[in-house]
């Protein structure tokens, strides 16, 4: 899909000039160097209805200025737009362009192919050919049934094509890192050698041997605690959790931070170091990955704000302290993360830098699992996608939205905001229903502008302390003396609780 982001040259007048340029620039050199088969793949947005990718698409759309020149169809003689970026910013234009290129390139490539070379394209067709793939071979165009699919993203579609081709050595060109993270758990299933061409320039090219990368992960001494069969999917989950097109990022933590923390504490995070976590290595359930992610995220914040945990040298020491108190695994993780969240609060400059609540992390993990399930279907022709409303998203007014936290936590935040920003302006002590705070059974807060208030937390706390002195001290003979002292100090600031706690001397 990156192909259409290549801007036309100034000498290009029509869309056909542009299509011919793309073929000569990006495909012909590979055919001339001996490639036997080239597959050109396009995205098919919203092929399967609502998708979490819509949120990212909306963000991109609002950040770009669209062209008012809307093309419902393109042919070889259509004049190219003056501003290519604005033209592509309008998504229907982009889809029309993909359809034109898919059909036109089937004709352009034919004179250049040798007898043993093939060209395949999919994802860009419309109407009754929408899910079809076509192959050019021996100067003829035919359907390619093994690559028919309903995939929306070319990032997943490319792995179906890698499976369908008869060739064993495959080179995938994509600057998008999603592509090889999708493929890591699929390499052994494919049984093929796969290289990723990350950078393609006139003077430099960068390749990644995906089979070799997976082998390096499995041989790395810092990752020996991770079962070899789980290694690729754990690395993929790590990539997703740290943020991608479907899942949000953590403010202040990039992918490098996640990877460094994982390598430094891989034994603890993967569950292989402690008696309190080793049991989590058993099985292939989602719970295994959930607890790994919880420990990874907690470790990130522990390391960044280590001064808040001076009594612990490492995050696993603090974790084991909670593990000794509780037997339920989820309870251990919840309390450990909650304690980290509390301790770092006064060290934050902005609220979005805070460690998310445990409920918010569970929803984040649900979204990660949805992406894992989506990517695991890459080798299937027909994707049956999981229900997004069961994985941390919701649909309201035909718009997909993220469920950031539990209703209980969101309600608590709203009440806190209201307490801090709204209030009364009474002048009579706030003790009657004329006061909105008193009427709603709330104490007056920082947002109130009242005078001589008798409905604040400090007032209630002070009188509770008076009662405590009477009950705990059992000073019947001194009651009058305490009362006299209170009356004598009525004009003092009620926030100063010291007079209320002074006891009469016994003679």
CSV table of C-alpha atoms in Angstrom, one decimal:
chain,number,residue,atom,x,y,z
A,1,UNK,CA,0.0,0.0,0.0
A,2,UNK,CA,3.0,2.3,0.5
A,3,UNK,CA,3.4,2.3,-3.3
A,4,UNK,CA,0.7,5.0,-3.9
A,5,UNK,CA,2.4,7.3,-1.4
A,6,UNK,CA,5.2,7.8,-4.0
A,7,UNK,CA,4.5,11.2,-5.5
A,8,UNK,CA,4.3,11.5,-9.3
A,9,UNK,CA,7.1,13.4,-11.1
A,10,UNK,CA,6.6,16.8,-12.6
A,11,UNK,CA,6.8,15.3,-16.1
A,12,UNK,CA,3.8,13.0,-15.5
A,13,UNK,CA,0.6,14.4,-17.0
A,14,UNK,CA,-1.8,11.5,-16.7
A,15,UNK,CA,-2.5,8.7,-14.4
A,16,UNK,CA,-1.2,6.2,-17.0
A,17,UNK,CA,2.2,8.0,-16.9
A,18,UNK,CA,2.2,7.5,-13.1
A,19,UNK,CA,1.3,3.8,-13.4
A,20,UNK,CA,4.0,3.2,-15.9
A,21,UNK,CA,6.5,5.0,-13.6
A,22,UNK,CA,5.6,2.9,-10.6
A,23,UNK,CA,6.1,-0.3,-12.6
A,24,UNK,CA,9.5,0.8,-14.0
A,25,UNK,CA,10.6,2.1,-10.6
A,26,UNK,CA,9.4,-0.7,-8.2
A,27,UNK,CA,8.7,-3.9,-10.2
A,28,UNK,CA,10.7,-4.0,-13.4
A,29,UNK,CA,14.2,-3.9,-11.6
A,30,UNK,CA,13.2,-7.1,-9.6
A,31,UNK,CA,12.0,-8.9,-12.7
A,32,UNK,CA,15.3,-7.9,-14.5
A,33,UNK,CA,17.4,-9.2,-11.6
A,34,UNK,CA,15.7,-12.6,-11.8
A,35,UNK,CA,12.6,-12.6,-9.6
A,36,UNK,CA,10.3,-15.4,-10.7
A,37,UNK,CA,7.1,-14.0,-9.2
A,38,UNK,CA,6.0,-10.5,-7.9
A,39,UNK,CA,2.9,-9.9,-5.8
A,40,UNK,CA,1.5,-6.4,-5.5
A,41,UNK,CA,-1.1,-6.1,-2.7
A,42,UNK,CA,-3.4,-3.3,-1.6
A,43,UNK,CA,-5.5,-2.5,1.5
A,44,UNK,CA,-9.3,-2.9,1.3
A,45,UNK,CA,-10.5,-0.7,4.2
A,46,UNK,CA,-13.7,-1.7,6.0
A,47,UNK,CA,-14.1,-4.9,4.0
A,48,UNK,CA,-15.5,-6.6,7.1
A,49,UNK,CA,-17.3,-3.6,8.6
A,50,UNK,CA,-16.2,-1.8,11.8
A,51,UNK,CA,-12.6,-2.3,12.7
A,52,UNK,CA,-10.4,-0.7,15.4
A,53,UNK,CA,-8.2,0.6,12.6
A,54,UNK,CA,-11.0,3.2,12.0
A,55,UNK,CA,-9.9,5.1,15.0
A,56,UNK,CA,-6.4,5.6,13.6
A,57,UNK,CA,-7.8,6.4,10.2
A,58,UNK,CA,-10.0,9.1,11.7
A,59,UNK,CA,-7.0,10.6,13.4
A,60,UNK,CA,-5.0,10.7,10.2
A,61,UNK,CA,-7.9,12.1,8.2
A,62,UNK,CA,-8.4,15.0,10.7
A,63,UNK,CA,-4.7,15.8,10.6
A,64,UNK,CA,-4.6,16.2,6.8
A,65,UNK,CA,-6.2,18.7,4.5
A,66,UNK,CA,-8.3,16.9,1.8
A,67,UNK,CA,-8.5,17.8,-1.9
A,68,UNK,CA,-11.8,19.1,-3.1
A,69,UNK,CA,-11.1,17.3,-6.4
A,70,UNK,CA,-13.0,14.0,-5.9
A,71,UNK,CA,-12.6,11.4,-8.6
A,72,UNK,CA,-15.3,8.7,-8.9
A,73,UNK,CA,-13.3,7.0,-11.7
A,74,UNK,CA,-9.9,7.1,-13.3
A,75,UNK,CA,-8.8,6.1,-16.8
A,76,UNK,CA,-5.5,6.3,-18.7
A,77,UNK,CA,-6.2,9.8,-19.9
A,78,UNK,CA,-7.3,11.3,-16.5
A,79,UNK,CA,-5.1,14.3,-15.6
A,80,UNK,CA,-3.2,13.7,-12.3
A,81,UNK,CA,-4.0,16.2,-9.5
A,82,UNK,CA,-1.7,19.1,-8.7
A,83,UNK,CA,-1.4,18.2,-5.0
A,84,UNK,CA,-0.9,14.5,-4.6
A,85,UNK,CA,-1.0,14.5,-0.7
A,86,UNK,CA,-4.4,16.3,-0.6
A,87,UNK,CA,-5.7,14.0,-3.3
A,88,UNK,CA,-4.8,10.9,-1.3
A,89,UNK,CA,-6.1,12.4,2.0
A,90,UNK,CA,-9.6,11.8,0.7
A,91,UNK,CA,-10.1,8.1,1.2
A,92,UNK,CA,-12.5,7.4,-1.7
A,93,UNK,CA,-9.9,8.9,-4.0
A,94,UNK,CA,-7.3,6.5,-2.6
A,95,UNK,CA,-9.6,3.5,-3.2
A,96,UNK,CA,-10.3,4.7,-6.8
A,97,UNK,CA,-6.6,4.9,-7.4
A,98,UNK,CA,-6.0,1.4,-6.1
A,99,UNK,CA,-8.7,0.0,-8.4
A,100,UNK,CA,-7.2,1.8,-11.4
A,101,UNK,CA,-3.6,0.6,-10.7
A,102,UNK,CA,-4.7,-3.0,-10.1
A,103,UNK,CA,-6.4,-3.2,-13.5
A,104,UNK,CA,-3.9,-1.1,-15.4
A,105,UNK,CA,-0.8,-2.9,-14.2
A,106,UNK,CA,-2.2,-6.3,-15.4
A,107,UNK,CA,-1.8,-4.9,-18.9
A,108,UNK,CA,1.4,-2.9,-18.4
A,109,UNK,CA,3.5,-5.9,-17.1
A,110,UNK,CA,2.6,-8.4,-19.9
A,111,UNK,CA,5.2,-7.3,-22.5
A,112,UNK,CA,8.0,-7.3,-19.9
A,113,UNK,CA,7.5,-10.8,-18.5
A,114,UNK,CA,9.6,-13.8,-19.5
A,115,UNK,CA,8.0,-17.2,-19.9
A,116,UNK,CA,8.9,-18.3,-16.4
A,117,UNK,CA,7.9,-15.1,-14.6
A,118,UNK,CA,4.5,-14.2,-13.0
A,119,UNK,CA,2.8,-11.1,-11.7
A,120,UNK,CA,0.0,-11.3,-9.0
A,121,UNK,CA,-2.1,-8.5,-7.6
A,122,UNK,CA,-5.0,-8.5,-5.1
A,123,UNK,CA,-6.8,-6.2,-2.7
A,124,UNK,CA,-7.4,-3.3,-5.1
A,125,UNK,CA,-10.3,-4.7,-7.1
A,126,UNK,CA,-14.0,-3.6,-6.6
A,127,UNK,CA,-17.5,-4.9,-7.0
A,128,UNK,CA,-17.8,-8.6,-7.8
A,129,UNK,CA,-14.0,-8.9,-8.1
A,130,UNK,CA,-13.3,-7.4,-4.7
A,131,UNK,CA,-11.9,-10.5,-3.0
A,132,UNK,CA,-10.2,-11.9,-6.0
A,133,UNK,CA,-6.6,-12.1,-6.9
A,134,UNK,CA,-5.3,-12.2,-10.5
A,135,UNK,CA,-2.1,-13.6,-12.0
A,136,UNK,CA,-0.4,-12.6,-15.3
A,137,UNK,CA,1.4,-15.6,-16.8
A,138,UNK,CA,2.4,-16.3,-20.4
A,139,UNK,CA,0.9,-13.0,-21.5
A,140,UNK,CA,-2.6,-13.9,-20.2
A,141,UNK,CA,-4.6,-12.8,-17.1
A,142,UNK,CA,-6.3,-15.4,-15.0
A,143,UNK,CA,-7.9,-15.6,-11.5
A,144,UNK,CA,-5.6,-16.9,-8.7
A,145,UNK,CA,-8.0,-18.9,-6.5
A,146,UNK,CA,-5.5,-19.8,-3.7
A,147,UNK,CA,-5.1,-16.0,-2.9
A,148,UNK,CA,-8.8,-15.1,-2.9
A,149,UNK,CA,-9.4,-13.5,0.5
A,150,UNK,CA,-11.4,-11.0,2.5
A,151,UNK,CA,-8.4,-9.5,4.3
A,152,UNK,CA,-8.6,-5.7,4.9
A,153,UNK,CA,-4.9,-5.2,5.4
A,154,UNK,CA,-2.1,-6.0,3.0
A,155,UNK,CA,0.0,-6.5,6.1
A,156,UNK,CA,-1.8,-9.8,6.7
A,157,UNK,CA,-2.6,-10.6,3.1
A,158,UNK,CA,1.0,-10.8,2.2
A,159,UNK,CA,1.4,-13.8,4.4
A,160,UNK,CA,-1.4,-15.6,2.7
A,161,UNK,CA,0.4,-15.0,-0.6
A,162,UNK,CA,3.6,-16.3,0.9
A,163,UNK,CA,1.8,-19.5,1.8
A,164,UNK,CA,0.2,-19.8,-1.6
A,165,UNK,CA,3.3,-19.4,-3.8
A,166,UNK,CA,5.2,-22.5,-4.7
A,167,UNK,CA,8.6,-20.7,-4.2
A,168,UNK,CA,10.6,-21.4,-1.0
A,169,UNK,CA,12.7,-18.2,-0.9
A,170,UNK,CA,10.6,-15.1,-0.4
A,171,UNK,CA,11.5,-11.4,-0.2
A,172,UNK,CA,8.8,-9.0,1.2
A,173,UNK,CA,9.3,-5.3,0.7
A,174,UNK,CA,7.6,-3.3,3.4
A,175,UNK,CA,8.8,-0.4,5.5
A,176,UNK,CA,6.0,-1.2,8.0
A,177,UNK,CA,7.4,-3.1,11.0
A,178,UNK,CA,3.9,-4.6,11.6
A,179,UNK,CA,4.6,-7.0,8.6
A,180,UNK,CA,7.5,-9.0,10.1
A,181,UNK,CA,5.9,-9.0,13.6
A,182,UNK,CA,2.8,-10.6,12.1
A,183,UNK,CA,5.0,-13.2,10.4
A,184,UNK,CA,7.2,-14.2,13.3
A,185,UNK,CA,4.8,-16.9,14.7
A,186,UNK,CA,4.0,-18.0,11.1
A,187,UNK,CA,7.5,-18.8,9.9
A,188,UNK,CA,7.5,-22.4,11.1
A,189,UNK,CA,4.1,-23.1,9.7
A,190,UNK,CA,5.2,-21.8,6.3
A,191,UNK,CA,8.4,-23.7,6.2
A,192,UNK,CA,10.0,-21.1,3.9
A,193,UNK,CA,13.0,-18.7,4.1
A,194,UNK,CA,11.7,-15.1,4.4
A,195,UNK,CA,13.6,-11.9,4.1
A,196,UNK,CA,12.1,-8.5,4.7
A,197,UNK,CA,13.4,-5.6,2.6
A,198,UNK,CA,13.1,-2.7,5.1
A,199,UNK,CA,14.9,0.0,3.0
A,200,UNK,CA,15.1,0.2,-0.7
A,201,UNK,CA,17.2,3.1,-2.1
A,202,UNK,CA,19.6,3.7,-5.0
A,203,UNK,CA,22.6,3.5,-2.8
A,204,UNK,CA,21.5,1.4,0.2
A,205,UNK,CA,19.3,-1.5,1.0
A,206,UNK,CA,18.5,-3.0,4.4
A,207,UNK,CA,17.4,-6.7,4.8
A,208,UNK,CA,16.1,-8.7,7.7
A,209,UNK,CA,16.2,-12.5,7.7
A,210,UNK,CA,13.1,-13.3,9.6
A,211,UNK,CA,14.1,-17.0,10.2
A,212,UNK,CA,17.4,-15.8,11.6
A,213,UNK,CA,15.8,-13.2,13.9
A,214,UNK,CA,13.6,-15.9,15.5
A,215,UNK,CA,16.6,-18.1,15.9
A,216,UNK,CA,18.5,-15.3,17.6
A,217,UNK,CA,15.6,-14.7,20.1
A,218,UNK,CA,15.6,-18.4,21.0
A,219,UNK,CA,19.3,-18.6,21.5
A,220,UNK,CA,19.6,-15.3,23.5
A,221,UNK,CA,20.9,-16.2,27.0
A,222,UNK,CA,18.7,-13.4,28.5
A,223,UNK,CA,15.6,-15.1,27.1
A,224,UNK,CA,16.3,-18.7,28.0
A,225,UNK,CA,13.5,-18.7,30.6
A,226,UNK,CA,10.9,-18.3,27.8
A,227,UNK,CA,9.8,-21.6,26.2
A,228,UNK,CA,11.1,-21.7,22.7
A,229,UNK,CA,7.7,-22.5,21.2
A,230,UNK,CA,6.2,-19.4,22.9
A,231,UNK,CA,9.1,-17.1,22.0
A,232,UNK,CA,7.7,-15.7,18.6
A,233,UNK,CA,4.2,-15.0,20.0
A,234,UNK,CA,5.5,-13.4,23.1
A,235,UNK,CA,7.7,-11.0,21.1
A,236,UNK,CA,4.7,-10.3,18.9
A,237,UNK,CA,2.5,-9.6,22.0
A,238,UNK,CA,5.3,-7.3,23.3
A,239,UNK,CA,5.2,-5.3,20.1
A,240,UNK,CA,1.4,-5.0,20.1
A,241,UNK,CA,1.2,-4.0,23.8
A,242,UNK,CA,3.7,-1.2,23.4
A,243,UNK,CA,1.4,0.4,20.8
A,244,UNK,CA,0.4,-0.1,17.2
A,245,UNK,CA,-2.2,1.0,14.8
A,246,UNK,CA,-4.9,-0.8,16.8
A,247,UNK,CA,-3.7,-0.2,20.4
A,248,UNK,CA,-2.7,2.9,22.2
A,249,UNK,CA,0.8,3.8,23.5
A,250,UNK,CA,2.0,4.5,27.0
A,251,UNK,CA,3.0,8.1,27.5
A,252,UNK,CA,6.7,8.3,28.0
A,253,UNK,CA,7.5,4.7,26.9
A,254,UNK,CA,8.5,3.8,23.4
A,255,UNK,CA,9.1,0.4,22.0
A,256,UNK,CA,12.8,0.6,22.9
A,257,UNK,CA,11.8,1.1,26.6
A,258,UNK,CA,9.6,-1.9,26.5
A,259,UNK,CA,12.2,-4.1,24.9
A,260,UNK,CA,15.0,-3.0,27.3
A,261,UNK,CA,12.7,-3.7,30.3
A,262,UNK,CA,11.8,-7.1,29.0
A,263,UNK,CA,15.4,-8.1,28.4
A,264,UNK,CA,16.5,-6.9,31.8
A,265,UNK,CA,13.8,-8.7,33.7
A,266,UNK,CA,12.8,-11.4,31.3
A,267,UNK,CA,12.8,-14.1,34.0
A,268,UNK,CA,10.5,-12.2,36.2
A,269,UNK,CA,8.2,-11.0,33.4
A,270,UNK,CA,7.9,-14.4,31.7
A,271,UNK,CA,7.3,-16.1,35.1
A,272,UNK,CA,10.4,-18.3,35.2
A,273,UNK,CA,12.3,-16.8,38.2
A,274,UNK,CA,10.0,-16.8,41.2
A,275,UNK,CA,7.9,-19.5,42.9
A,276,UNK,CA,5.1,-17.0,42.8
A,277,UNK,CA,5.2,-16.7,39.0
A,278,UNK,CA,6.7,-20.0,37.7
A,279,UNK,CA,3.3,-21.7,37.5
A,280,UNK,CA,2.2,-19.2,34.9
A,281,UNK,CA,4.4,-20.9,32.3
A,282,UNK,CA,2.0,-23.8,32.1
A,283,UNK,CA,-0.6,-23.9,29.4
A,284,UNK,CA,-1.3,-21.8,26.3
A,285,UNK,CA,-4.1,-19.6,27.7
A,286,UNK,CA,-4.5,-15.8,27.3
A,287,UNK,CA,-4.0,-15.5,31.1
A,288,UNK,CA,-0.3,-16.4,30.6
A,289,UNK,CA,0.2,-13.4,28.3
A,290,UNK,CA,-2.0,-11.1,30.5
A,291,UNK,CA,0.1,-11.6,33.6
A,292,UNK,CA,3.3,-11.2,31.5
A,293,UNK,CA,2.0,-7.9,30.3
A,294,UNK,CA,1.0,-6.7,33.7
A,295,UNK,CA,4.4,-7.5,35.1
A,296,UNK,CA,6.1,-5.8,32.1
A,297,UNK,CA,4.1,-2.6,32.5
A,298,UNK,CA,4.6,-2.5,36.2
A,299,UNK,CA,8.4,-3.0,35.7
A,300,UNK,CA,8.5,0.0,33.3
A,301,UNK,CA,7.0,2.4,35.8
A,302,UNK,CA,9.1,0.9,38.7
A,303,UNK,CA,12.3,1.5,36.8
A,304,UNK,CA,11.4,5.1,35.7
A,305,UNK,CA,10.3,6.2,39.1
A,306,UNK,CA,12.7,4.0,41.2
A,307,UNK,CA,13.1,6.7,43.8
A,308,UNK,CA,9.6,5.9,45.0
A,309,UNK,CA,10.6,2.4,45.9
A,310,UNK,CA,13.8,2.8,47.9
A,311,UNK,CA,13.2,-0.2,50.0
A,312,UNK,CA,13.2,-2.5,46.9
A,313,UNK,CA,16.1,-3.0,44.6
A,314,UNK,CA,14.1,-4.7,41.8
A,315,UNK,CA,10.5,-4.8,40.8
A,316,UNK,CA,10.3,-8.6,41.5
A,317,UNK,CA,11.3,-8.0,45.1
A,318,UNK,CA,8.3,-5.7,45.6
A,319,UNK,CA,6.1,-8.2,43.7
A,320,UNK,CA,7.1,-11.1,45.9
A,321,UNK,CA,6.2,-8.9,48.9
A,322,UNK,CA,2.6,-8.9,47.7
A,323,UNK,CA,2.8,-12.6,46.7
A,324,UNK,CA,3.4,-13.6,50.3
A,325,UNK,CA,0.2,-11.8,51.4
A,326,UNK,CA,-2.2,-13.2,48.8
A,327,UNK,CA,-2.8,-16.5,47.1
A,328,UNK,CA,-4.9,-15.4,44.1
A,329,UNK,CA,-2.6,-14.5,41.2
A,330,UNK,CA,-4.8,-11.7,39.8
A,331,UNK,CA,-5.1,-10.2,43.3
A,332,UNK,CA,-1.3,-10.1,43.6
A,333,UNK,CA,-0.9,-8.3,40.3
A,334,UNK,CA,-3.7,-5.9,41.0
A,335,UNK,CA,-2.4,-4.8,44.4
A,336,UNK,CA,1.2,-4.6,43.2
A,337,UNK,CA,0.2,-2.4,40.2
A,338,UNK,CA,-2.1,-0.3,42.4
A,339,UNK,CA,0.7,0.3,44.9
A,340,UNK,CA,3.1,1.4,42.1
A,341,UNK,CA,0.4,3.8,40.8
A,342,UNK,CA,0.0,5.4,44.2
A,343,UNK,CA,3.6,5.8,44.9
A,344,UNK,CA,4.5,7.5,41.7
A,345,UNK,CA,1.6,9.9,41.6
A,346,UNK,CA,3.4,12.9,43.2
A,347,UNK,CA,6.3,12.5,40.8
A,348,UNK,CA,4.2,13.0,37.7
A,349,UNK,CA,4.1,16.3,35.7
A,350,UNK,CA,0.9,15.4,33.8
A,351,UNK,CA,-1.9,13.0,34.6
A,352,UNK,CA,-1.5,11.0,31.4
A,353,UNK,CA,1.9,9.9,32.6
A,354,UNK,CA,0.3,7.9,35.3
A,355,UNK,CA,0.3,4.1,35.4
A,356,UNK,CA,-3.2,3.1,34.2
A,357,UNK,CA,-5.6,1.5,36.6
A,358,UNK,CA,-5.7,-2.3,36.8
A,359,UNK,CA,-9.1,-2.3,35.1
A,360,UNK,CA,-7.7,-0.1,32.3
A,361,UNK,CA,-4.8,-2.4,31.8
A,362,UNK,CA,-7.1,-5.4,31.5
A,363,UNK,CA,-9.0,-3.6,28.8
A,364,UNK,CA,-5.7,-2.7,27.1
A,365,UNK,CA,-4.7,-6.3,27.2
A,366,UNK,CA,-8.1,-7.3,25.7
A,367,UNK,CA,-7.4,-5.1,22.7
A,368,UNK,CA,-3.9,-6.6,22.4
A,369,UNK,CA,-5.5,-10.1,22.3
A,370,UNK,CA,-7.9,-9.0,19.5
A,371,UNK,CA,-4.9,-7.9,17.4
A,372,UNK,CA,-3.1,-11.2,18.1
A,373,UNK,CA,-6.2,-13.1,17.0
A,374,UNK,CA,-6.5,-11.0,13.9
A,375,UNK,CA,-2.9,-11.6,12.9
A,376,UNK,CA,-3.1,-15.3,13.7
A,377,UNK,CA,-5.6,-15.5,10.8
A,378,UNK,CA,-3.2,-14.2,8.3
A,379,UNK,CA,-2.8,-17.6,6.5
A,380,UNK,CA,-6.6,-18.1,6.2
A,381,UNK,CA,-8.5,-17.0,3.1
A,382,UNK,CA,-11.6,-16.0,5.0
A,383,UNK,CA,-11.1,-14.0,8.2
A,384,UNK,CA,-13.8,-14.5,10.9
A,385,UNK,CA,-12.8,-11.6,13.1
A,386,UNK,CA,-13.5,-11.6,16.9
A,387,UNK,CA,-16.2,-9.3,18.2
A,388,UNK,CA,-14.6,-6.0,18.9
A,389,UNK,CA,-17.2,-5.1,21.6
A,390,UNK,CA,-15.8,-8.0,23.7
A,391,UNK,CA,-12.3,-6.8,23.4
A,392,UNK,CA,-12.1,-3.3,24.9
A,393,UNK,CA,-14.0,-1.3,22.2
A,394,UNK,CA,-17.6,-0.1,21.8
A,395,UNK,CA,-19.8,1.2,19.0
A,396,UNK,CA,-21.8,4.3,19.5
A,397,UNK,CA,-23.7,6.1,16.8
A,398,UNK,CA,-22.0,4.0,14.1
A,399,UNK,CA,-18.6,5.1,15.5
A,400,UNK,CA,-16.1,2.8,17.1
A,401,UNK,CA,-14.6,4.1,20.4
A,402,UNK,CA,-12.1,2.8,22.9
A,403,UNK,CA,-13.3,1.7,26.4
A,404,UNK,CA,-10.6,3.3,28.4
A,405,UNK,CA,-11.6,2.1,31.9
A,406,UNK,CA,-14.3,0.4,33.9
A,407,UNK,CA,-17.5,2.4,34.5
A,408,UNK,CA,-16.8,2.4,38.2
A,409,UNK,CA,-13.4,4.1,37.8
A,410,UNK,CA,-14.7,6.5,35.2
A,411,UNK,CA,-17.5,7.5,37.5
A,412,UNK,CA,-15.0,8.0,40.3
A,413,UNK,CA,-12.9,10.3,38.1
A,414,UNK,CA,-16.0,12.3,37.1
A,415,UNK,CA,-17.0,12.8,40.7
A,416,UNK,CA,-13.5,13.9,41.6
A,417,UNK,CA,-13.5,16.4,38.8
A,418,UNK,CA,-16.8,17.8,39.8
A,419,UNK,CA,-15.6,18.0,43.4
A,420,UNK,CA,-12.6,20.0,42.3
A,421,UNK,CA,-14.3,22.3,39.8
A,422,UNK,CA,-17.9,22.8,40.9
A,423,UNK,CA,-19.4,24.0,44.2
A,424,UNK,CA,-21.6,26.5,46.0
A,425,UNK,CA,-21.1,30.1,47.0
A,426,UNK,CA,-23.1,30.2,50.3
A,427,UNK,CA,-22.6,32.8,53.0
A,428,UNK,CA,-24.6,31.2,55.8
A,429,UNK,CA,-22.4,28.2,56.7
A,430,UNK,CA,-23.7,25.6,54.2
A,431,UNK,CA,-25.8,23.8,56.8
A,432,UNK,CA,-29.3,23.9,55.1
A,433,UNK,CA,-30.7,22.6,51.8
A,434,UNK,CA,-30.3,26.0,50.3
A,435,UNK,CA,-26.7,24.8,49.9
A,436,UNK,CA,-26.4,22.6,46.8
A,437,UNK,CA,-23.6,20.6,48.3
A,438,UNK,CA,-25.5,19.9,51.6
A,439,UNK,CA,-28.6,19.1,49.6
A,440,UNK,CA,-26.8,16.5,47.6
A,441,UNK,CA,-25.2,15.0,50.7
A,442,UNK,CA,-21.7,16.1,49.6
A,443,UNK,CA,-19.2,18.1,51.6
A,444,UNK,CA,-18.0,21.4,50.1
A,445,UNK,CA,-14.8,21.1,48.1
A,446,UNK,CA,-12.0,23.2,46.5
A,447,UNK,CA,-14.4,24.4,43.8
A,448,UNK,CA,-16.7,26.1,46.3
A,449,UNK,CA,-16.6,29.8,47.0
A,450,UNK,CA,-18.6,29.7,50.3
A,451,UNK,CA,-17.8,31.8,53.4
A,452,UNK,CA,-17.8,30.5,57.0
A,453,UNK,CA,-18.4,26.9,55.7
A,454,UNK,CA,-19.4,24.2,58.2
A,455,UNK,CA,-19.7,21.5,55.6
A,456,UNK,CA,-16.1,20.7,54.7
A,457,UNK,CA,-14.0,17.6,55.3
A,458,UNK,CA,-11.8,19.4,57.9
A,459,UNK,CA,-14.8,20.3,60.0
A,460,UNK,CA,-16.2,16.8,60.0
A,461,UNK,CA,-12.8,15.3,60.8
A,462,UNK,CA,-12.2,17.7,63.7
A,463,UNK,CA,-15.5,16.8,65.4
A,464,UNK,CA,-14.8,13.1,64.9
A,465,UNK,CA,-11.5,13.7,66.8
A,466,UNK,CA,-13.4,15.3,69.7
A,467,UNK,CA,-15.7,12.3,69.9
A,468,UNK,CA,-12.6,10.1,69.9
A,469,UNK,CA,-11.2,11.9,72.9
A,470,UNK,CA,-14.4,11.5,74.9
A,471,UNK,CA,-14.7,7.8,74.1
A,472,UNK,CA,-11.1,6.7,74.4
A,473,UNK,CA,-10.2,8.9,77.3
A,474,UNK,CA,-13.3,8.2,79.4
A,475,UNK,CA,-12.7,11.6,81.1
A,476,UNK,CA,-16.1,12.2,82.8
A,477,UNK,CA,-14.6,14.6,85.3
A,478,UNK,CA,-12.9,16.6,82.7
A,479,UNK,CA,-15.8,17.1,80.3
A,480,UNK,CA,-16.5,20.6,81.5
A,481,UNK,CA,-12.9,21.6,81.2
A,482,UNK,CA,-12.8,20.3,77.6
A,483,UNK,CA,-16.0,22.1,76.7
A,484,UNK,CA,-14.7,25.3,78.2
A,485,UNK,CA,-11.5,25.0,76.1
A,486,UNK,CA,-13.5,24.3,72.9
A,487,UNK,CA,-15.6,27.5,73.5
A,488,UNK,CA,-12.5,29.5,74.2
A,489,UNK,CA,-11.0,28.4,70.8
A,490,UNK,CA,-14.2,28.8,68.7
A,491,UNK,CA,-12.6,31.7,66.8
A,492,UNK,CA,-9.5,29.7,65.8
A,493,UNK,CA,-9.1,28.2,62.4
A,494,UNK,CA,-11.1,24.9,62.3
A,495,UNK,CA,-8.2,23.4,60.2
A,496,UNK,CA,-6.0,23.6,63.3
A,497,UNK,CA,-6.9,20.5,65.3
A,498,UNK,CA,-4.4,20.8,68.0
A,499,UNK,CA,-6.7,22.6,70.6
A,500,UNK,CA,-9.2,19.8,70.3
A,501,UNK,CA,-6.7,17.2,71.2
A,502,UNK,CA,-5.2,18.8,74.3
A,503,UNK,CA,-6.2,17.0,77.5
A,504,UNK,CA,-6.8,18.6,80.9
A,505,UNK,CA,-4.0,17.9,83.4
A,506,UNK,CA,-4.8,15.5,86.2
A,507,UNK,CA,-4.2,16.8,89.7
